[in-house]
Structures are given as structure tokens and as C-alpha cells.
CSV table of C-alpha atoms and ligand atoms in Angstrom, one decimal:
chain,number,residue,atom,x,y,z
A,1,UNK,CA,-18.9,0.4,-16.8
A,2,UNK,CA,-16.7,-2.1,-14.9
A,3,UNK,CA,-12.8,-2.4,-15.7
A,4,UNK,CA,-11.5,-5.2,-17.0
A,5,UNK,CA,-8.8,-6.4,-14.4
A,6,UNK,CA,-5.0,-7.1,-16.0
A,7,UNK,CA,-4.1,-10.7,-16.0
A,8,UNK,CA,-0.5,-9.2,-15.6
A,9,UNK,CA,1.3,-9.7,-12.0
A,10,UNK,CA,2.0,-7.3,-10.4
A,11,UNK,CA,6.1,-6.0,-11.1
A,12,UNK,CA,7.8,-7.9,-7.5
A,13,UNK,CA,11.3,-6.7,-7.4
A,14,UNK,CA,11.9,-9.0,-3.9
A,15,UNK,CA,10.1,-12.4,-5.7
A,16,UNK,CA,12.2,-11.6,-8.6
A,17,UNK,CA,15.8,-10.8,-6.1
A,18,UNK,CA,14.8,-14.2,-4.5
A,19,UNK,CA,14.3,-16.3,-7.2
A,20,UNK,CA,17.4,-15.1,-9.3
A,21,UNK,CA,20.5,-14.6,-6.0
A,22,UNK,CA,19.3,-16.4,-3.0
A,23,UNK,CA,18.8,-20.0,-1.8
A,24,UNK,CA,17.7,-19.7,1.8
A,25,UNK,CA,16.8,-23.6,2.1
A,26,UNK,CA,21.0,-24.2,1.0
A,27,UNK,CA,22.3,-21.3,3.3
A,28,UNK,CA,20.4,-22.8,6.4
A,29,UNK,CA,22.1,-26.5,5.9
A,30,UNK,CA,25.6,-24.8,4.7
A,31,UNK,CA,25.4,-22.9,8.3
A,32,UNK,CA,24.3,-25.5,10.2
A,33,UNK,CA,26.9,-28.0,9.0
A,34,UNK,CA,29.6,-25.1,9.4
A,35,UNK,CA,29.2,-25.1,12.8
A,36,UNK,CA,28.6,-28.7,13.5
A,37,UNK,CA,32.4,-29.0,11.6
A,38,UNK,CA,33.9,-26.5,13.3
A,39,UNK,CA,32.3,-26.8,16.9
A,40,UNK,CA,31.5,-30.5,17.0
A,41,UNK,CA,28.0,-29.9,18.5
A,42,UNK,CA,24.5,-28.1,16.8
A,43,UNK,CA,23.8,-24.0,16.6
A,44,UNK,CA,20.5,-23.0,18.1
A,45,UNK,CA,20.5,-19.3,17.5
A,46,UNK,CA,21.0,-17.5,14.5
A,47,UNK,CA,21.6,-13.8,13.9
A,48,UNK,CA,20.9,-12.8,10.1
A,49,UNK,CA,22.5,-9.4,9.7
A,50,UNK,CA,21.3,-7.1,7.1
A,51,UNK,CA,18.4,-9.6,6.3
A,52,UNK,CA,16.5,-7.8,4.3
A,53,UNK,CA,13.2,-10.1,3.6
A,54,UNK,CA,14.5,-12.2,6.1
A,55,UNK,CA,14.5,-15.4,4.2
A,56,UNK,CA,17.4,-17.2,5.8
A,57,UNK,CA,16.0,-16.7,9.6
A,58,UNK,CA,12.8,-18.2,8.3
A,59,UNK,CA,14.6,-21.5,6.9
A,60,UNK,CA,16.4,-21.6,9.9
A,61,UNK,CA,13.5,-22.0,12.2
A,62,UNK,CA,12.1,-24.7,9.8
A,63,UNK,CA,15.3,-27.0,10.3
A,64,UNK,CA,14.7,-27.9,13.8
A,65,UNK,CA,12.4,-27.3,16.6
A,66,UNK,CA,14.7,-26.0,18.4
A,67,UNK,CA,16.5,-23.6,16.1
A,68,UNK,CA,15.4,-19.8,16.8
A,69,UNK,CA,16.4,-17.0,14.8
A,70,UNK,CA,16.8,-13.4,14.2
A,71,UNK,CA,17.0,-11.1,11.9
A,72,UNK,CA,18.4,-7.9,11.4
A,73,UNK,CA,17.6,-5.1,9.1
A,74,UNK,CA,17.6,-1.0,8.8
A,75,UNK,CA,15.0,-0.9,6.1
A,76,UNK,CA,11.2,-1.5,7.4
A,77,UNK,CA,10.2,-2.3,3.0
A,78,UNK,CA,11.9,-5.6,2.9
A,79,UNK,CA,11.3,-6.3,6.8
A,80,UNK,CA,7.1,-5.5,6.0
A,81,UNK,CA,7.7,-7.9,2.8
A,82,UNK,CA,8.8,-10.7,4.3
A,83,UNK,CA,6.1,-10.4,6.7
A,84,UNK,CA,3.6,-11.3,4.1
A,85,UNK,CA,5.4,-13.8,2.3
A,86,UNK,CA,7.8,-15.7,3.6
A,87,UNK,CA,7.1,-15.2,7.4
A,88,UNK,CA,3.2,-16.2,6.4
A,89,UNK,CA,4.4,-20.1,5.4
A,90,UNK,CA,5.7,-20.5,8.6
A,91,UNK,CA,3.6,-22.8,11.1
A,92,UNK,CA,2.2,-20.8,14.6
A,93,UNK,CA,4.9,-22.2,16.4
A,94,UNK,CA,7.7,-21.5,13.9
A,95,UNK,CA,7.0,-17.9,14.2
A,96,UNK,CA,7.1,-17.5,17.7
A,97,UNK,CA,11.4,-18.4,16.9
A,98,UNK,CA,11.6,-15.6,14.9
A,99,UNK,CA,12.6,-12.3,15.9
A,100,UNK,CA,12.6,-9.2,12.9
A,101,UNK,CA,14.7,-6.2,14.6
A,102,UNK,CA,14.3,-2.9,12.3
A,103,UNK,CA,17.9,-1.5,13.7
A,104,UNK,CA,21.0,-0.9,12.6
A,105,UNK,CA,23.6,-3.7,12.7
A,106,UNK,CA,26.4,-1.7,14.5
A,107,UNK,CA,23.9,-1.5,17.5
A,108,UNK,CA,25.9,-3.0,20.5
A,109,UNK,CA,22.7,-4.2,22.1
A,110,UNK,CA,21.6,-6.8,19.6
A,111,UNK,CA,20.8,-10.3,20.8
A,112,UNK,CA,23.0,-12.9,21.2
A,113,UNK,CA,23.4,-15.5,18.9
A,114,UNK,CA,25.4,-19.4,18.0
A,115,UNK,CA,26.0,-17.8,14.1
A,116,UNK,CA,25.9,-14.5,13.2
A,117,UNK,CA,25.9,-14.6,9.3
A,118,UNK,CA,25.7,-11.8,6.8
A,119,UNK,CA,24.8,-13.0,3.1
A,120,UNK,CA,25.3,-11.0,0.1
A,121,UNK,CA,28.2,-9.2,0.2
A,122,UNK,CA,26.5,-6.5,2.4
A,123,UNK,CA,29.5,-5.5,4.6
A,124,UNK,CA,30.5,-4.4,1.3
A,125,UNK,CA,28.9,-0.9,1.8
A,126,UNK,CA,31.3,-0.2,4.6
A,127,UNK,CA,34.0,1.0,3.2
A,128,UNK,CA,36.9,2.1,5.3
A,129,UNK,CA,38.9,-0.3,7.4
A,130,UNK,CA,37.9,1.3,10.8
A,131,UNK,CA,33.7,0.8,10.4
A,132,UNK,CA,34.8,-2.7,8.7
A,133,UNK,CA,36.2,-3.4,12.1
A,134,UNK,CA,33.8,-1.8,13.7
A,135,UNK,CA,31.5,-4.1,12.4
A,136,UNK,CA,32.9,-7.4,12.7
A,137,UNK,CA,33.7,-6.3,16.6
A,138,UNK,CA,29.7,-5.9,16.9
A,139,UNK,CA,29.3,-9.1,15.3
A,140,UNK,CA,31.9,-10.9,17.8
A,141,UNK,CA,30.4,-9.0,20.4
A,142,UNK,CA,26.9,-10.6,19.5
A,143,UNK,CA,28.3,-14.2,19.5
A,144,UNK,CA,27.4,-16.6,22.3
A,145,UNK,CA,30.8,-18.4,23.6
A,146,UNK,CA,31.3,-21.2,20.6
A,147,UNK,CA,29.7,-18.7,18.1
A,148,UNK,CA,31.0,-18.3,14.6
A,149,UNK,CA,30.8,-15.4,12.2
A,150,UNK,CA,30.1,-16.4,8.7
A,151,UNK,CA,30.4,-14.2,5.7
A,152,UNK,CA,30.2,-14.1,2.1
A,153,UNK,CA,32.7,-12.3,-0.7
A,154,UNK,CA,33.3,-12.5,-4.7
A,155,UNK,CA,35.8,-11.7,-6.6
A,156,UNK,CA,38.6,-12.6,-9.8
A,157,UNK,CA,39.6,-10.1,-12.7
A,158,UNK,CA,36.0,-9.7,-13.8
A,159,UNK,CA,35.4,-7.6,-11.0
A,160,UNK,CA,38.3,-5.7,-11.9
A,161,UNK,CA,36.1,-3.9,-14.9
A,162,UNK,CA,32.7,-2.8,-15.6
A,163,UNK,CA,31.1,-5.6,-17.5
A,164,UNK,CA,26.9,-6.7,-17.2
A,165,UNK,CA,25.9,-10.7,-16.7
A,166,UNK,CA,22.2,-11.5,-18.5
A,167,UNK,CA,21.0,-14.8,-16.8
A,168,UNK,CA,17.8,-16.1,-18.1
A,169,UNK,CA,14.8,-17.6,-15.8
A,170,UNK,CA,11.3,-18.9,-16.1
A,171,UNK,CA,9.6,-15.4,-17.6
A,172,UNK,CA,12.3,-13.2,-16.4
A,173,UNK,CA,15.8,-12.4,-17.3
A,174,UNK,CA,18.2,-10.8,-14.0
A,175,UNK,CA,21.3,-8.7,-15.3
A,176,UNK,CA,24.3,-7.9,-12.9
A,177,UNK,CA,25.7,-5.1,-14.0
A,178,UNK,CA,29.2,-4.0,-12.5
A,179,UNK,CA,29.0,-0.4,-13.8
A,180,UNK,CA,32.5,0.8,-13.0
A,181,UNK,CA,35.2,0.1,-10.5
A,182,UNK,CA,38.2,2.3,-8.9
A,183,UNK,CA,41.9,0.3,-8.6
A,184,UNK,CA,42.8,3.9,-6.2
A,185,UNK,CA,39.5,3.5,-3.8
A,186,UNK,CA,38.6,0.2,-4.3
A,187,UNK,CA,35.1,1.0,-4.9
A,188,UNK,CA,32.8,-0.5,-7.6
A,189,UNK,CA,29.5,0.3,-8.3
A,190,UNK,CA,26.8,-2.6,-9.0
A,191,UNK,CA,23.3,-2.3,-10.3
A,192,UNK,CA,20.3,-5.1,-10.8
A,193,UNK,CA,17.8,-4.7,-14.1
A,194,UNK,CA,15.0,-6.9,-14.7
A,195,UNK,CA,13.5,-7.5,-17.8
A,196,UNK,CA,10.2,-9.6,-17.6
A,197,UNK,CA,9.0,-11.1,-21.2
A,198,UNK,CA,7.6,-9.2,-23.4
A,199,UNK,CA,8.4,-6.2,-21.5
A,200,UNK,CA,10.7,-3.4,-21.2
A,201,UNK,CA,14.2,-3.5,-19.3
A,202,UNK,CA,13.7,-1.8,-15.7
A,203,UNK,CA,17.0,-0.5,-14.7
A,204,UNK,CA,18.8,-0.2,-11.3
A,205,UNK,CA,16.0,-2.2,-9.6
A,206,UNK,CA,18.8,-2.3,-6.9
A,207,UNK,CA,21.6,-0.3,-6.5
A,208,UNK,CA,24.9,-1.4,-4.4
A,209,UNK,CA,27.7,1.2,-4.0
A,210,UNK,CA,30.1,-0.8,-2.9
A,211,UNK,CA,34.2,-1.6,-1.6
A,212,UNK,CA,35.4,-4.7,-3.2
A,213,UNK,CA,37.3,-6.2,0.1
A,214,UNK,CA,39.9,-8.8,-0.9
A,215,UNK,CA,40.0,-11.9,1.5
A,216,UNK,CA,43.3,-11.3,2.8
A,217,UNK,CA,41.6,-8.1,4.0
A,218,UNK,CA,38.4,-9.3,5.4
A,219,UNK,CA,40.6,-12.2,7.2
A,220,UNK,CA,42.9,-9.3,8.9
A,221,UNK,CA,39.9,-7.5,9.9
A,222,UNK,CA,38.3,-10.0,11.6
A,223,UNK,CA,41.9,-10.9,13.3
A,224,UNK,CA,41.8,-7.8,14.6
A,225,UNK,CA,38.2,-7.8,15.7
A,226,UNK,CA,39.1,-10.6,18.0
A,227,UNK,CA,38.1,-14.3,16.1
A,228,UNK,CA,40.4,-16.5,17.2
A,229,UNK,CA,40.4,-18.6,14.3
A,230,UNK,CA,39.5,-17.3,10.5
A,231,UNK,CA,38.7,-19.7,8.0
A,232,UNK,CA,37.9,-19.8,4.1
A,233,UNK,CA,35.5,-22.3,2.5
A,234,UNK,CA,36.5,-21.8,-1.3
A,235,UNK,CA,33.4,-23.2,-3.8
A,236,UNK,CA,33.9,-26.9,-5.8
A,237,UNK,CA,33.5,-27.0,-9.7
A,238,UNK,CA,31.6,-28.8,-11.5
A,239,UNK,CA,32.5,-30.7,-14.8
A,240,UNK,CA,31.9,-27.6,-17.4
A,241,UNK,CA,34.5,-25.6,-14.7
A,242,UNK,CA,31.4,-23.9,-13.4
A,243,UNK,CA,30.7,-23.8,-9.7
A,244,UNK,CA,28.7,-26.2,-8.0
A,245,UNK,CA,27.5,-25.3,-4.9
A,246,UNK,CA,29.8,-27.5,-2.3
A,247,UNK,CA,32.1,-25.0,-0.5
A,248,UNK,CA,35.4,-26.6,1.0
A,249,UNK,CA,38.4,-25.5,3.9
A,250,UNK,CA,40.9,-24.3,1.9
A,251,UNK,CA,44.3,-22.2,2.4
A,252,UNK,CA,44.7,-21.6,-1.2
A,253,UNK,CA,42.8,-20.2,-3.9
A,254,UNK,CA,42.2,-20.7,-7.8
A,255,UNK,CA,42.8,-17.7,-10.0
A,256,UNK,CA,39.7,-17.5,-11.9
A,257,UNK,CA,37.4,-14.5,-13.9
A,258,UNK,CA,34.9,-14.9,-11.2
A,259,UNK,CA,34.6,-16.6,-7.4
A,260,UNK,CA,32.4,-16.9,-4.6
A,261,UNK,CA,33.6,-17.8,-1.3
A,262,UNK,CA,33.2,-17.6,2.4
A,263,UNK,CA,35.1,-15.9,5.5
A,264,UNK,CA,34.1,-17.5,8.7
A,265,UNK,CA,35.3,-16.0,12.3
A,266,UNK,CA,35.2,-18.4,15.2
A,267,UNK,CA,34.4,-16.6,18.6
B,301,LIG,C1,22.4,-6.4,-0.3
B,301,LIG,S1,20.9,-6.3,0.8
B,301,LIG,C2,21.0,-7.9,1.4
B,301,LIG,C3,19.7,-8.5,1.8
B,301,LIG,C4,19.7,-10.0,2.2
B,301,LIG,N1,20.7,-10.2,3.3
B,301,LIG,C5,20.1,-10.9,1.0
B,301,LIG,O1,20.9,-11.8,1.2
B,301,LIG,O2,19.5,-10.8,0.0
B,301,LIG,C6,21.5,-5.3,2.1
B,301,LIG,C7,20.5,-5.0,3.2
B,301,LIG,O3,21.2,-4.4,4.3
B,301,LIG,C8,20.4,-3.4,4.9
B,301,LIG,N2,21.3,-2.5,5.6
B,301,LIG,C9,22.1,-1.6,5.1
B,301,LIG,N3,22.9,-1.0,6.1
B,301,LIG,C10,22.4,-1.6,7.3
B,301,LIG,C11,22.8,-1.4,8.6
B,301,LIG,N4,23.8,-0.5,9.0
B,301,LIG,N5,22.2,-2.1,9.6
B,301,LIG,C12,21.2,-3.0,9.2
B,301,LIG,N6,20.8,-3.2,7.9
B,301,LIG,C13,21.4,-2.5,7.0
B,301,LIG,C14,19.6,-2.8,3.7
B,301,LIG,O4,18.4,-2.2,4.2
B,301,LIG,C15,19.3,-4.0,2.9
B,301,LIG,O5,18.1,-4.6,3.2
């Protein structure tokens, strides 16, 4: 007797991470721009550190037939699944520009690049000063002369308390959940649930175990791993106060419940 095959997908934690955090196709015209402001000429070479499914380094490539990229990652799950998704839309000659390196990001060998940039927060599992520096000398280290370093951070007095965010999609809801955090260590720790429709909640679908670094910190830190210059691009907002996407040069912050932002290190 043959089995009647599910019309259910198939649970994709990575389709569902994607659609619900990231925005590759933004992040590759924010960089680009970035450096164009900053250096007055075009980035060729980008280094995605911690790139997981490698989404960014494949956007990049796509921007200009030039642009190479490469990406960096520990963890061969995510390196495998970008492989067979994103990596597979790529034309025959757009993949030859990307490089996927399963290593560690502290590796002093690691190519050289225009833009080393590091998306989603995940410096944020080193957490002492010393491998914070250590990392941010690797990634000036990895910079071609010109290069910039380009990070993400959050924060506001949200983070300062455990609290869980439901946003709804198409089919899916995606729940941040902050489930504690430490004013003595600095440490938080964040989890990711699913819940598809019609279905039960899956919890800790990701887990982060984190230090919350302030930007006064990460600024210091790359000071003293050598940028010359440390700027902060502080997100626009849109006409319900919510924020809109446009991130700005700014040497003065907004007290609000919750920010996004951006630390960028010039070589
Ligand atoms: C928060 S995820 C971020 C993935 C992706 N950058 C994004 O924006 O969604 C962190 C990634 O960092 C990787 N990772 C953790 N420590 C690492 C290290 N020392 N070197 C390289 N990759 C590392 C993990 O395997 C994981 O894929």
C-alpha cells in the first residue's frame, strides 16, 4: 500500500530566520554606499564574518561584476544550507566570486578584504574585553588599506529586562525572546520560537548567550584595535516613531525602549 505524501513543508528553521531578521539585498547597498561615503571610491571585496547561510556575500556578488565576496563561518549546517539555496540562484559566473571558508573568525590568515562586516550582533558572544579586541584586531588585520569594518548593535531599556516580541508573517509568527539579563556581567540570554499556523510553538529554534556591548564600548575597542576613525550610523524614524530603515552619521543618540545601529571602523 503506497503512503499518501504530507502536503506540509517541511519545518526550515534558516527560510524562516531569513525571512523574519535579515535583508541581504538592503545590507549589500547600505555597505556599498558606506564605503563609497566614507572612501569616496567603490569596495570590491567583501569579508562576511560569522555568515552563517552566507546570504549577504551572495547579494554582494550580484551588485556588480566586479564585486567578490567571502564568507566566513565555524558551523559547516548553515555553510551546506546556503549552498543549496541561496548559492544555487547565483549565475555560473557569480559563483566563481564567492569564497565559503568553514573557519573560525579569529584565524589570522583569512583573506583580505575592502569591508569586513559582521551582521547580527554576533560579536556579541565574545564576552570579555580582551577576545573583543582580539577580534576586531583580526578584523583590521583582514582589511585591505582603505578597508572599513562595519558592525551591527541594539540596544535601549528593553534590553535591560527579560521581555518576548511576537511579530506576525505570512503563515508564521517569529518571537524574540530576551530570557533574562545580568546589570553585574552584562550578559543576556536570547532565544528564537517559531510558531507556524495551525501548529505548535517550537521553542529555542536558536539560542544566543550573549554580552550586551554598549556603543561607547564597542567604539573604545575598536580605538584600541587600531581604526583610525570610528563612526556611528544611528537608524531614521518613520512617521508612527517606528524605524525606517535609513541609517545616518550621528554623534548623538535618542533615548528610546529599543535601537538598532551601526559601529563602523575605518582602516
Ligand atoms: C547569530 S548567527 C549570525 C548568522 C548571520 N551572520 C546572520 O546575519 O544571520 C552567528 C554565526 O556565527 C558563527 N560563529 C560563531 N562563532 C564563530 C567563530 N569564532 N568564527 C566563525 N563563525 C562563528 C555561528 O556558527 C553562526 O552561524
Amino acid at each position: 500500500m503506497s503512503k499518501k505524501k504530507s502536503s506540509v513543508k517541511e519545518f526550515d528553521k534558516y527560510e524562516l530566520y531569513l525571512k523574519s531578521v535579515q535583508s541581504p539585498e538592503n545590507d549589500v547597498k547600505f555597505l556599498n554606499r558606506l564605503y563609497k561615503e566614507l572612501r569616496g571610491k567603490k569596495a570590491t571585496i567583501l569579508r562576511e564574518d560569522f555568515c552563517g547561510t552566507f546570504n549577504i556575500s551572495c547579494e554582494w556578488v550580484k551588485l556588480d561584476s566586479s564585486n567578490k565576496s567571502i564568507g566566513v563561518d565555524l558551523d559547516p549546517e548553515p555553510i551546506q544550507y546556503g549552498k543549496q539555496t541561496s548559492f544555487l540562484s547565483l549565475t555560473d559566473k557569480q559563483k566563481e566570486r564567492v569564497q565559503i571558508l568553514q573557519k573560525n573568525v579569529l584565524d589570522p590568515a583569512l583573506p583580505k578584504a575592502d569591508i569586513v562586516d559582521a551582521q547580527n550582533f554576533s560579536y556579541s558572544l565574545f564576552k570579555t574585553r580582551k577576545q573583543l579586541l582580539e577580534y576586531f584586531s583580526m578584523a583590521h588585520k583582514g582589511l585591505n588599506k582603505d578597508g572599513i569594518f562595519v558592525i551591527d548593535c541594539f540596544g535601549g531599556s528593553q534590553c535591560m529586562e527579560p521581555n518576548e516580541e511576537e511579530t506576525e508573517h505570512d503563515g508564521f509568527s517569529y518571537f524574540w525572546d530576551q530570557d533574562s539579563y545580568d546589570p553585574v556581567t552584562g550578559e543576556a540570554m536570547f532565544y528564537i520560537h517559531f510558531k507556524r499556523k495551525g501548529e505548535k510553538k517550537r521553542e529555542k529554534v536558536f539560542t544566543y548567550d550573549w554580552r550586551l556591548w554598549s556603543i561607547p564600548e564597542l567604539k573604545e575597542v575598536m580605538e584600541d584595535a587600531g581604526f583610525s576613525k570610528v563612526h556611528v550610523y544611528w537608524e531614521g524614524t518613520d512617521e508612527e516613531g517606528e524605524g525606517d530603515g535609513e541609517f545616518t552619521r550621528v554623534t548623538q543618540g535618542e533615548d528610546c525602549e529599543s535601537w538598532v545601529a551601526y559601529v563602523v571602523g575605518e582602516k
